[in-house]
PDB file of C-alpha atoms and ligand atoms in Angstrom:
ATOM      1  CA  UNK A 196     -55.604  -8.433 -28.220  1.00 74.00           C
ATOM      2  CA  UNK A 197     -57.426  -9.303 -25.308  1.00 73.00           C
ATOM      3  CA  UNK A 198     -55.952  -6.509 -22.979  1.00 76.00           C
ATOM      4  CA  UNK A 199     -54.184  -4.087 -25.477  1.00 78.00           C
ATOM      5  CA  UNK A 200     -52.715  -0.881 -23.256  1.00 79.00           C
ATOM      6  CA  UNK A 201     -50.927  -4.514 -21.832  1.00 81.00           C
ATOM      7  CA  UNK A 202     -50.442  -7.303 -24.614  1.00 83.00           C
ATOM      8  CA  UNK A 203     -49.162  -4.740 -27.362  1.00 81.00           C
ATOM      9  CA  UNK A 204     -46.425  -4.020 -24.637  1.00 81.00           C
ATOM     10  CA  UNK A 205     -45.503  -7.082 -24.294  1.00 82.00           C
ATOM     11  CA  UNK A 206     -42.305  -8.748 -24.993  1.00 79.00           C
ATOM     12  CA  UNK A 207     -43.467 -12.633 -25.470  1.00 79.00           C
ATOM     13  CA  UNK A 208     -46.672 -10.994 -27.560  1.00 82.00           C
ATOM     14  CA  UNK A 209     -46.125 -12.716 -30.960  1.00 82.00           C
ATOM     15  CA  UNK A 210     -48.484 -10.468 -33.475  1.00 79.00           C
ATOM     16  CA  UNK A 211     -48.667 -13.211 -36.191  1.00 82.00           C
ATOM     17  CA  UNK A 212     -49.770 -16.358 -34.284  1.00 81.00           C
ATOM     18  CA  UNK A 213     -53.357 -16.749 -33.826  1.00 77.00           C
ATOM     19  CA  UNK A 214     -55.143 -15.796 -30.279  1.00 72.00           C
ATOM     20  CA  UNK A 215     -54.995 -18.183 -27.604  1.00 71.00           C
ATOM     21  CA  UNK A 216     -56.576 -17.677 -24.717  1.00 69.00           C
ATOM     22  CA  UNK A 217     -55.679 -19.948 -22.263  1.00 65.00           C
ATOM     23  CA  UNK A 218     -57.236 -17.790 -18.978  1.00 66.00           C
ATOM     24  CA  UNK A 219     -60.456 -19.380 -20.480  1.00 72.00           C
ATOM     25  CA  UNK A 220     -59.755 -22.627 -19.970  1.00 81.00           C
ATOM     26  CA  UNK A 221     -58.350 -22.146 -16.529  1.00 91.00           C
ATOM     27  CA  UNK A 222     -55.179 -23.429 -17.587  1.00 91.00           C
ATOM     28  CA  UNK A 223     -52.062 -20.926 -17.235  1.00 92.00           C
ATOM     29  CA  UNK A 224     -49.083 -22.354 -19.227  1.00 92.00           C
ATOM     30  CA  UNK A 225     -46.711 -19.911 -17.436  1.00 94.00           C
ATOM     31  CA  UNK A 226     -47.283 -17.856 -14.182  1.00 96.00           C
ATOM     32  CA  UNK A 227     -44.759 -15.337 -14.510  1.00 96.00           C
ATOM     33  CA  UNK A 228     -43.512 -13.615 -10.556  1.00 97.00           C
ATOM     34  CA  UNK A 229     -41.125 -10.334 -10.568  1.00 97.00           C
ATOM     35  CA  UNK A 230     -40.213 -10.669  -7.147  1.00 98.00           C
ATOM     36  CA  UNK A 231     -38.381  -7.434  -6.988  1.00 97.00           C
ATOM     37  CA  UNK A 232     -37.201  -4.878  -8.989  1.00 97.00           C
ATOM     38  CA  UNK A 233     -33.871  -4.719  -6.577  1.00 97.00           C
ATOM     39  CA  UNK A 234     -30.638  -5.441  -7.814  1.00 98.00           C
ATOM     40  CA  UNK A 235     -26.944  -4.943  -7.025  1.00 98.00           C
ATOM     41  CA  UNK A 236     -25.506  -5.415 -10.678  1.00 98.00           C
ATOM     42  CA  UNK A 237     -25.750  -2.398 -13.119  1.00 97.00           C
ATOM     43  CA  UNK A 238     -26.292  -3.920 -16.926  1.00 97.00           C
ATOM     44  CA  UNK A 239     -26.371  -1.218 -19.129  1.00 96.00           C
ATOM     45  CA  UNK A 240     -29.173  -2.982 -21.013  1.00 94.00           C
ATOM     46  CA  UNK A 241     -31.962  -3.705 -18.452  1.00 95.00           C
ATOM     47  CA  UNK A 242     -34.548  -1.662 -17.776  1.00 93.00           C
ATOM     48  CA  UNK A 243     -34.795  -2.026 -14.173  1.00 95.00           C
ATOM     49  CA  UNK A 244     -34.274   1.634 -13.056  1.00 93.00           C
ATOM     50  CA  UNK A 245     -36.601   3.110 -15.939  1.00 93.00           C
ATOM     51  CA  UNK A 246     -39.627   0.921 -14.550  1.00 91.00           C
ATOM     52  CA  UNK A 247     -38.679   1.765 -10.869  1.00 94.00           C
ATOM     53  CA  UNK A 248     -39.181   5.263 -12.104  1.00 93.00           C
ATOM     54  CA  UNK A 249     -42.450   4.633 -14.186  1.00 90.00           C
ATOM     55  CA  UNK A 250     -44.473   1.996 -12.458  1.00 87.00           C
ATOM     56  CA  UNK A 251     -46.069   2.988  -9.342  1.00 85.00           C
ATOM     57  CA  UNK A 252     -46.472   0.864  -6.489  1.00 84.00           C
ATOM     58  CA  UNK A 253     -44.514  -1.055  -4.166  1.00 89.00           C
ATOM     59  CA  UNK A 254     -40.943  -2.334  -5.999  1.00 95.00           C
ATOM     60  CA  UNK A 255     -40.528  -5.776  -3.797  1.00 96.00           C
ATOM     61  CA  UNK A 256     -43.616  -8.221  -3.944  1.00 97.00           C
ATOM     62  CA  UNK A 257     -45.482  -8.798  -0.836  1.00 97.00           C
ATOM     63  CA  UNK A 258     -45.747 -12.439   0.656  1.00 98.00           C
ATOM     64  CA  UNK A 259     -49.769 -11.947   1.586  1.00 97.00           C
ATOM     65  CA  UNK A 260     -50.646 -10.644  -1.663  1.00 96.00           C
ATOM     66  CA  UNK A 261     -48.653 -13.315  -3.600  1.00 98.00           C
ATOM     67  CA  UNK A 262     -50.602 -15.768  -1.136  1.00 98.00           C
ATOM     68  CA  UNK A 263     -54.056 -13.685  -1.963  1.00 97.00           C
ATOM     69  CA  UNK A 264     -53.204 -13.934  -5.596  1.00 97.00           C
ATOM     70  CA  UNK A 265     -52.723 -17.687  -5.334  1.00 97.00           C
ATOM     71  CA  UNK A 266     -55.688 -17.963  -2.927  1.00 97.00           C
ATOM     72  CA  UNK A 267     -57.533 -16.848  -5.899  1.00 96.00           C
ATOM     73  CA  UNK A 268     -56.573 -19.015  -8.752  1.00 95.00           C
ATOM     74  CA  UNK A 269     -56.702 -22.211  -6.287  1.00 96.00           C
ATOM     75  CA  UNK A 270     -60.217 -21.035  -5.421  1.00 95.00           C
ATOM     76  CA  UNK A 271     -61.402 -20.361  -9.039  1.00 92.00           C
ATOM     77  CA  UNK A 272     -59.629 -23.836 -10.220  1.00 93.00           C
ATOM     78  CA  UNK A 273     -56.820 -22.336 -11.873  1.00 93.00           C
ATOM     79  CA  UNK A 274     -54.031 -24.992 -13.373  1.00 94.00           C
ATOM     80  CA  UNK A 275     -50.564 -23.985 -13.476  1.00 96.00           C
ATOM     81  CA  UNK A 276     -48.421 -25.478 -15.493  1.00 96.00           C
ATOM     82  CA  UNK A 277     -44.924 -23.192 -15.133  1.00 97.00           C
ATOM     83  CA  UNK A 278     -44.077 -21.107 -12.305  1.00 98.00           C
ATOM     84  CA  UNK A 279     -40.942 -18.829 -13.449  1.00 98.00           C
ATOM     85  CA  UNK A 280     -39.234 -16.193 -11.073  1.00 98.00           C
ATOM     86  CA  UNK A 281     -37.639 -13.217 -13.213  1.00 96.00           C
ATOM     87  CA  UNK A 282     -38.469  -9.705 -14.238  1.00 91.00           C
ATOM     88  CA  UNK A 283     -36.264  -7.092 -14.591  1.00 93.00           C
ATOM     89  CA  UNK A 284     -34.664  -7.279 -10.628  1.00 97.00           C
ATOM     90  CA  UNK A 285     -32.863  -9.794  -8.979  1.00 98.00           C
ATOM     91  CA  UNK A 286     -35.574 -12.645  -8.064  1.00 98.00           C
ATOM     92  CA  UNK A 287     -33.006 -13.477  -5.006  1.00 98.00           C
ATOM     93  CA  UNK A 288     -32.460 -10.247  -3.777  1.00 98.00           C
ATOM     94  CA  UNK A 289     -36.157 -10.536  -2.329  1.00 98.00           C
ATOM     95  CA  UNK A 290     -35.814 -10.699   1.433  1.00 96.00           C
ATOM     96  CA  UNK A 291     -37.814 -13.583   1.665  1.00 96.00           C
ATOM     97  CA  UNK A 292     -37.732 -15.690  -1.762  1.00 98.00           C
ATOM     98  CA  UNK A 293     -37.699 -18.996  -0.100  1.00 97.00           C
ATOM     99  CA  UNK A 294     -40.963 -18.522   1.213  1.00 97.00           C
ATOM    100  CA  UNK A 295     -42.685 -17.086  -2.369  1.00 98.00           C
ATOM    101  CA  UNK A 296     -41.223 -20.777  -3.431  1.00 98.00           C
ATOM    102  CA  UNK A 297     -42.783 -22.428  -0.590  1.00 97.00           C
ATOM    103  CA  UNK A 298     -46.178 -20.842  -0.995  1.00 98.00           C
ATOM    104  CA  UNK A 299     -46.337 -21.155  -5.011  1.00 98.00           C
ATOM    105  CA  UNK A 300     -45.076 -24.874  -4.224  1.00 98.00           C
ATOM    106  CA  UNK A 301     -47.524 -25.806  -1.838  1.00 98.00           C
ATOM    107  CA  UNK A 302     -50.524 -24.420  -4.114  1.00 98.00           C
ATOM    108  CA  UNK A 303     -49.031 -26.471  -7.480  1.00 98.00           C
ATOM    109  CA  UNK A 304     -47.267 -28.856  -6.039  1.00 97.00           C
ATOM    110  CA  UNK A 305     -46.380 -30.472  -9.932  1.00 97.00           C
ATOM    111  CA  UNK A 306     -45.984 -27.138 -11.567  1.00 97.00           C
ATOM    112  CA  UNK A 307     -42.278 -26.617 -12.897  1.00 98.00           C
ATOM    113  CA  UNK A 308     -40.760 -24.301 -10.948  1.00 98.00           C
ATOM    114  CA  UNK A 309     -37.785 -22.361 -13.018  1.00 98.00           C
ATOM    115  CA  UNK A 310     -35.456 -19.536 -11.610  1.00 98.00           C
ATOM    116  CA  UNK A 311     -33.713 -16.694 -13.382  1.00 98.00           C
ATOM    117  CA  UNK A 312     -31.035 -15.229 -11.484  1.00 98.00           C
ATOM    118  CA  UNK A 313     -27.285 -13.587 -11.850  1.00 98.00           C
ATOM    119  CA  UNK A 314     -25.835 -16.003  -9.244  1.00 98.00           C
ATOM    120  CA  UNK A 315     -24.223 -13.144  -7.659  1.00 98.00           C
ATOM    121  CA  UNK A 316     -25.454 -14.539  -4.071  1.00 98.00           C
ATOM    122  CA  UNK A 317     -24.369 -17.295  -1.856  1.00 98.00           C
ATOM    123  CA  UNK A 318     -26.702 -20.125  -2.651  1.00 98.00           C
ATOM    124  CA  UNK A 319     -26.458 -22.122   0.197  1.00 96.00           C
ATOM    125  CA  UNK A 320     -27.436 -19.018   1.993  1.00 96.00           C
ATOM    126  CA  UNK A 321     -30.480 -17.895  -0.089  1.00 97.00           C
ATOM    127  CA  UNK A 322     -31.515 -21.648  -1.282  1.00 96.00           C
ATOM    128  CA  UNK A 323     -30.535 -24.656   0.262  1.00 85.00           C
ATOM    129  CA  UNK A 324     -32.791 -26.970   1.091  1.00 88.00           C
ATOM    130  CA  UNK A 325     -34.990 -25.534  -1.379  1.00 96.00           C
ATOM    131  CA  UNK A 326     -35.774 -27.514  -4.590  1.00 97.00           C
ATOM    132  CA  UNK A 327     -36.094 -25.575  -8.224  1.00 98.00           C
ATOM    133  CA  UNK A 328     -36.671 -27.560 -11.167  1.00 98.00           C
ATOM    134  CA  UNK A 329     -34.820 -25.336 -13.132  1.00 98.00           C
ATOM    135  CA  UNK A 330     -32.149 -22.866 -12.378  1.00 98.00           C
ATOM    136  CA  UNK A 331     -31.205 -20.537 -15.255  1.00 98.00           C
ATOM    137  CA  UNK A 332     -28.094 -18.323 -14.199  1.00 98.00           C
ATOM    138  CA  UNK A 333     -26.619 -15.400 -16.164  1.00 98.00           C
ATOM    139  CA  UNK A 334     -23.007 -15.170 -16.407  1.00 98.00           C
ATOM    140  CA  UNK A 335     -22.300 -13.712 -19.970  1.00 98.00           C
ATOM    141  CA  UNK A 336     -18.768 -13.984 -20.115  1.00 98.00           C
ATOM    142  CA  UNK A 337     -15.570 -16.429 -19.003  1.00 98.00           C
ATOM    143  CA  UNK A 338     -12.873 -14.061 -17.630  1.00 98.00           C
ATOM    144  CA  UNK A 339     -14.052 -11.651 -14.787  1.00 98.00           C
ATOM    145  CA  UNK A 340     -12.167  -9.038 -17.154  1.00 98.00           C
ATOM    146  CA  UNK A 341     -15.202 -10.091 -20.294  1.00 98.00           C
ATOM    147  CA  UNK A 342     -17.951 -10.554 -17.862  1.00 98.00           C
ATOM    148  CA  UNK A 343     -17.765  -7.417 -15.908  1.00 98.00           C
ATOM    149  CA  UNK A 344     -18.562  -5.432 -18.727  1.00 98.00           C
ATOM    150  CA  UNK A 345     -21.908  -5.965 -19.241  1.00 98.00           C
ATOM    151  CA  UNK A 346     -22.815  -7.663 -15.679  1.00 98.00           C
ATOM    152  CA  UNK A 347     -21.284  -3.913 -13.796  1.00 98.00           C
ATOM    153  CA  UNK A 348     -20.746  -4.867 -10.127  1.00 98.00           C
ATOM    154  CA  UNK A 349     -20.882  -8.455 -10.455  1.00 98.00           C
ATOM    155  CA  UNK A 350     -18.425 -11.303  -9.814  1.00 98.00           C
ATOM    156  CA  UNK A 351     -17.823 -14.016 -11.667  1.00 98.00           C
ATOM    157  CA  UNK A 352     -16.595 -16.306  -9.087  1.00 98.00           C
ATOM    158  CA  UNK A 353     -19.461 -15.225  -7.340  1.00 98.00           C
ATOM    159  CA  UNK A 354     -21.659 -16.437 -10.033  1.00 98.00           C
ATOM    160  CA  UNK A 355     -19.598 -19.866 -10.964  1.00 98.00           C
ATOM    161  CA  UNK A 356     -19.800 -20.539  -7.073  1.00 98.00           C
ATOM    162  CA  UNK A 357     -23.271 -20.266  -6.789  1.00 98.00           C
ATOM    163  CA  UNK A 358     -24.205 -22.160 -10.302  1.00 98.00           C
ATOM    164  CA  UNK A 359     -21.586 -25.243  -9.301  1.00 98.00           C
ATOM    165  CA  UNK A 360     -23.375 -25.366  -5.667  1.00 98.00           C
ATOM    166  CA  UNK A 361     -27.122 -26.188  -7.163  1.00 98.00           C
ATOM    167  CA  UNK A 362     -25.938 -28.427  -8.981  1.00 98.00           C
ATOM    168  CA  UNK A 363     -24.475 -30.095  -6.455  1.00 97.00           C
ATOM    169  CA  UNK A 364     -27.256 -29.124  -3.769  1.00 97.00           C
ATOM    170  CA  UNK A 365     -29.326 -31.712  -5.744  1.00 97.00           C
ATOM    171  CA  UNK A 366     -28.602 -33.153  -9.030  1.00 97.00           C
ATOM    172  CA  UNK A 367     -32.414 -33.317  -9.768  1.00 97.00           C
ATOM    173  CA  UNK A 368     -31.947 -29.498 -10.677  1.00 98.00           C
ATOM    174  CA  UNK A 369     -31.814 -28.688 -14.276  1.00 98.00           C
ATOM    175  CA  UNK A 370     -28.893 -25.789 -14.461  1.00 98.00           C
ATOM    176  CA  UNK A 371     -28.457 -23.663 -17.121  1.00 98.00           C
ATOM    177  CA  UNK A 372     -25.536 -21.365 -17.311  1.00 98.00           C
ATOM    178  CA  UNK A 373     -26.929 -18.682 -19.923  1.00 98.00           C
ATOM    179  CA  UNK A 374     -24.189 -16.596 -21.857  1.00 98.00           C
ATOM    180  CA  UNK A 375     -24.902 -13.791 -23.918  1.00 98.00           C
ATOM    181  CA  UNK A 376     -22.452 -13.367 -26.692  1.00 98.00           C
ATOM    182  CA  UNK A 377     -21.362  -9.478 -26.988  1.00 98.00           C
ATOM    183  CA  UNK A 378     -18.447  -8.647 -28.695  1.00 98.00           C
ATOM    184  CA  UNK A 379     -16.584  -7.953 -25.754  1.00 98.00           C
ATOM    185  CA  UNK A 380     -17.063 -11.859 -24.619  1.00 98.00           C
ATOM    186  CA  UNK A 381     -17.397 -13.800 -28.087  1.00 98.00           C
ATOM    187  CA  UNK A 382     -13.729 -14.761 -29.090  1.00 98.00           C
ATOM    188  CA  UNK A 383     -13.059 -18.591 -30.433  1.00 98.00           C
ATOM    189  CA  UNK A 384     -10.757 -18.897 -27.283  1.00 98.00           C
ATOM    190  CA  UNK A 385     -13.691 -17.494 -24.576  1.00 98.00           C
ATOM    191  CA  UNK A 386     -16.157 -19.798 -25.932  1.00 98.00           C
ATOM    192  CA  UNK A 387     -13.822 -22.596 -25.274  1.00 98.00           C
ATOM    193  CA  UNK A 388     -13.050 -21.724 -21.962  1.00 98.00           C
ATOM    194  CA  UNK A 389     -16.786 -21.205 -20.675  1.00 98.00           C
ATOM    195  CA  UNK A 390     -17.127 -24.922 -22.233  1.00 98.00           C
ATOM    196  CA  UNK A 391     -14.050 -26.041 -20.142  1.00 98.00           C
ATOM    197  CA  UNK A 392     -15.779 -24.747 -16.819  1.00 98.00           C
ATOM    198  CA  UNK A 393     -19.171 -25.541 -17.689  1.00 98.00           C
ATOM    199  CA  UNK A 394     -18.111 -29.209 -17.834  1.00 98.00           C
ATOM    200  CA  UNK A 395     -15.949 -28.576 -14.713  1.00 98.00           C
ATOM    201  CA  UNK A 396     -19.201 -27.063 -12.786  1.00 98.00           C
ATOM    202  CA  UNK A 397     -21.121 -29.896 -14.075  1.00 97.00           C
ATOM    203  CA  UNK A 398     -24.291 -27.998 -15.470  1.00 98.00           C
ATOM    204  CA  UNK A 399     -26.799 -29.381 -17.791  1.00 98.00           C
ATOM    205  CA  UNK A 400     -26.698 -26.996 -20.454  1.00 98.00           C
ATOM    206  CA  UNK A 401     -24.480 -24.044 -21.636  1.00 98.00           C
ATOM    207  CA  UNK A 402     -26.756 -21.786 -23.599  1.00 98.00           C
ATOM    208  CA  UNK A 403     -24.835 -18.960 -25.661  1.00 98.00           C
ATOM    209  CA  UNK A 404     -27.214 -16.505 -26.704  1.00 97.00           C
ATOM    210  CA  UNK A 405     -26.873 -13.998 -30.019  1.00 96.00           C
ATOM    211  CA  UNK A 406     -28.493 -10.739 -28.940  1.00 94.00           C
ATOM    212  CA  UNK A 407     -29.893  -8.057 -30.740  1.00 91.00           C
ATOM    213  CA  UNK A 408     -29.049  -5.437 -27.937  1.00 92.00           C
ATOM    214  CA  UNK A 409     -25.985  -2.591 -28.475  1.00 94.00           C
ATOM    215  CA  UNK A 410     -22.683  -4.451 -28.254  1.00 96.00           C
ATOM    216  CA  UNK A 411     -24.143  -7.822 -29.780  1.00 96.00           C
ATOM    217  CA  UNK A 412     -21.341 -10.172 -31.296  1.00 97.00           C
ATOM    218  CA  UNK A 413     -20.959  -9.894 -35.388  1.00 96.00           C
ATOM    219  CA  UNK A 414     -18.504 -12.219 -35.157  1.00 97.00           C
ATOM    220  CA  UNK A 415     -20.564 -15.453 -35.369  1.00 96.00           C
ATOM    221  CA  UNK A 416     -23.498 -13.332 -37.032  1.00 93.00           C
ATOM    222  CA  UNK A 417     -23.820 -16.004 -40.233  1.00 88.00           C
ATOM    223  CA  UNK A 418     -21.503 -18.824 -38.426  1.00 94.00           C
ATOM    224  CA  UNK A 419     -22.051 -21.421 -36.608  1.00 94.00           C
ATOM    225  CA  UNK A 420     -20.235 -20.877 -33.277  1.00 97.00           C
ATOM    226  CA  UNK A 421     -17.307 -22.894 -32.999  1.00 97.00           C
ATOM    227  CA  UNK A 422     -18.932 -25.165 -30.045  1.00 98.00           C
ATOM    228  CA  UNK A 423     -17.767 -28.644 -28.932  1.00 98.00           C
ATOM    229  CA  UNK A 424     -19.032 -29.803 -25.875  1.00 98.00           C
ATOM    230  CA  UNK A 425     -22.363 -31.765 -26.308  1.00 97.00           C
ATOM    231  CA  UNK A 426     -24.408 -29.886 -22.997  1.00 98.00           C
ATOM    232  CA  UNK A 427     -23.755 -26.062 -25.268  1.00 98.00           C
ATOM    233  CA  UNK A 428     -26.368 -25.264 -27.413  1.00 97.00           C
ATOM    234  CA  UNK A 429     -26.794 -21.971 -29.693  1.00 96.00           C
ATOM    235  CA  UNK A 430     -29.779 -19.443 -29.231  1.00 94.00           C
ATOM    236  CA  UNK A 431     -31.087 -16.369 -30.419  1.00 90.00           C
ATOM    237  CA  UNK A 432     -33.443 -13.861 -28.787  1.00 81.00           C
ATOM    238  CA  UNK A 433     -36.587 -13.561 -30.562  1.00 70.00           C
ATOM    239  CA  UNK A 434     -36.473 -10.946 -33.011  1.00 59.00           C
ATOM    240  CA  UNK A 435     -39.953 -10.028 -31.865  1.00 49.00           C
ATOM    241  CA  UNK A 436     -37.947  -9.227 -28.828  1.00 49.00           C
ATOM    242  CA  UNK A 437     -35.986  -6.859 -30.106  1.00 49.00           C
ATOM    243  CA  UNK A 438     -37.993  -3.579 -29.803  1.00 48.00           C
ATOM    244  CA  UNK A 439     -38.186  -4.198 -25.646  1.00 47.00           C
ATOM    245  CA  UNK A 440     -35.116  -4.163 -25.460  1.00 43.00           C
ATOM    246  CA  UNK A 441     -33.790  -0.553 -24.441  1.00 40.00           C
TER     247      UNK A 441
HETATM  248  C1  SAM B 532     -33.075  -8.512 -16.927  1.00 83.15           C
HETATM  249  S1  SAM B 532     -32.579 -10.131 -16.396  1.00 83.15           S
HETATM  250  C2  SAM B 532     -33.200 -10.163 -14.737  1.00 83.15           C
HETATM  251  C3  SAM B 532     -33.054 -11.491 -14.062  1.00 83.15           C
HETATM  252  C4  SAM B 532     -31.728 -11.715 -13.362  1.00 83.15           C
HETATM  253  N1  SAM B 532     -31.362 -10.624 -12.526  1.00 83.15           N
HETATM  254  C5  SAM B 532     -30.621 -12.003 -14.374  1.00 83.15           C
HETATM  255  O1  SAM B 532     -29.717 -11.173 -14.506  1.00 83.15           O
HETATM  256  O2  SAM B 532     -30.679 -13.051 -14.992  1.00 83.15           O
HETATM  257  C6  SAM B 532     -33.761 -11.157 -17.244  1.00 83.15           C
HETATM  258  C7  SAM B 532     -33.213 -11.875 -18.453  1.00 83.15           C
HETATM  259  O3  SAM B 532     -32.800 -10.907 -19.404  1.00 83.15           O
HETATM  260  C8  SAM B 532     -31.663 -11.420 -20.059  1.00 83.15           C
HETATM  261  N2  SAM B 532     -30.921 -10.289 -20.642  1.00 83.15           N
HETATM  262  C9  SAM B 532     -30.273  -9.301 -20.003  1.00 83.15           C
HETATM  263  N3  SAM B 532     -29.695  -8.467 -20.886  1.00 83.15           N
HETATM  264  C10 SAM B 532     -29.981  -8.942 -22.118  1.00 83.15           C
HETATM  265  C11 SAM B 532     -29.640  -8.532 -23.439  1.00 83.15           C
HETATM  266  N4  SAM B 532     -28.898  -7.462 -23.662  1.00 83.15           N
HETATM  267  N5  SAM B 532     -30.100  -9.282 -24.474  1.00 83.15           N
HETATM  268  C12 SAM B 532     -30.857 -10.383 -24.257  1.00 83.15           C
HETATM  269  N6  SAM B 532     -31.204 -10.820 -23.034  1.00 83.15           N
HETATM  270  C13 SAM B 532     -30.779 -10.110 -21.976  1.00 83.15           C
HETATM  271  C14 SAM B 532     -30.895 -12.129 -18.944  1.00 83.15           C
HETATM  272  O4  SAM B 532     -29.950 -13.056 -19.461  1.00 83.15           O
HETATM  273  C15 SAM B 532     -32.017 -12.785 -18.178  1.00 83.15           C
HETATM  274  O5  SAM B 532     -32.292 -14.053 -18.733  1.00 83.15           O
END
């Protein structure tokens, strides 16, 4: 591993493919920015509070050291293919994410930019006016009953709101509505209602996911899931994954 104390750590380190170094060839296939570890949701599976307690530092990313950091890879000829906002906080719970999207914009200009978020903000407020490639929003559940569960503090109409308005902020936006099947969210009946609204909210993909994280579905554990709306596809979180998970 080229940095070990890091790479064996890492969730998206797969032991069994060969090396790949891509920092060599100046190319970065995915520039990865936490913006904050804030968050107003409670999910009893992220690890945001245990790595606001264990990493030191400053918890919300600065706008002049993102622009150093860029300053740097523009300067050293860098290419960057993928720009994705995530991490374990709230990427629009930063105070000022609009602008870490202008500046990472304006030094790739054709880099994809993709977004991970819980939708539990006004979008027009946070991001109008700015364009994402890709919007991926977490709502793991159709009933604010199902949702609530896992997603503790959020609100689904909240989330729906804010998923339906980038989509219609500009269709050019690829939007995901990610659902994580737990067993609390995974009946036949759920599953066809999240494909009802999905097609009402007109996103571009519905994306159930099987986890391997306490409360996972068994339901559909050897099944197919009963989908029938052409935009919903079925996933599964690495395996490799399943260790970093808490
Ligand atoms: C920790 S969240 C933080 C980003 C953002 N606040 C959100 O909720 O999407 C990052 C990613 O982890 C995923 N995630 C959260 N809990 C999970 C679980 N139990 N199993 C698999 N993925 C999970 C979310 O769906 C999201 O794609």
């Amino acid at each position: 591993m080229p940095w070990s104390r890091i790479c064996n750590h890492c969730a998206l380190n797969r032991p069994s493919d060969p090396p790949d170094n891509h920092l060599r060839s100046k190319v970065i296939s995915y520039f990865q920015i936490e913006p904050t570890l804030a968050c107003a949701l409670a999910c009893p599976g992220c690890s945001r509070s245990k790595q606001i307690r264990q990493r030191p530092g400053p918890h919300t990313l600065e706008l002049n050291q993102l622009q150093n950091l860029l300053n740097g890879l523009l300067s050293e000829g860098y290419v960057v293919h993928n720009i994705e906002y995530c991490g374990q906080g709230e990427p629009l719970d930063h105070p000022n994410f609009k602008k870490i999207v202008e500046a990472t914009r304006k030094a790739y200009p054709v880099g994809k930019q993709r977004l991970i978020t819980n939708g539990n903000n006004d979008y027009r407020a946070k991001l109008d006016g700015t364009f994402i490639d890709e919007i991926m929003v977490s709502i793991d559940g159709a009933t604010q009953q199902s949702y609530e569960k896992y997603r503790i503090g959020g609100a689904l109409n909240t989330a729906l709101n804010f998923t339906r308005n980038a989509k219609e902020a500009n269709r050019k936006q690829f939007v995901v509505w990610k659902y994580i099947l737990f067993t609390h969210n995974d009946t036949e009946d759920e599953i066809k209602l999240a494909e009802e609204i999905a097609l009402g909210l007109g996103v571009d993909r519905l994306q159930f996911v099987r986890t391997h994280s306490e409360g996972k579905s068994v339901t559909w554990e050897n099944k197919t899931l009963p989908l029938r709306w052409s935009n919903s596809v079925d996933t599964s979180t690495p395996l490799i994954e399943r260790n970093s998970l808490p």
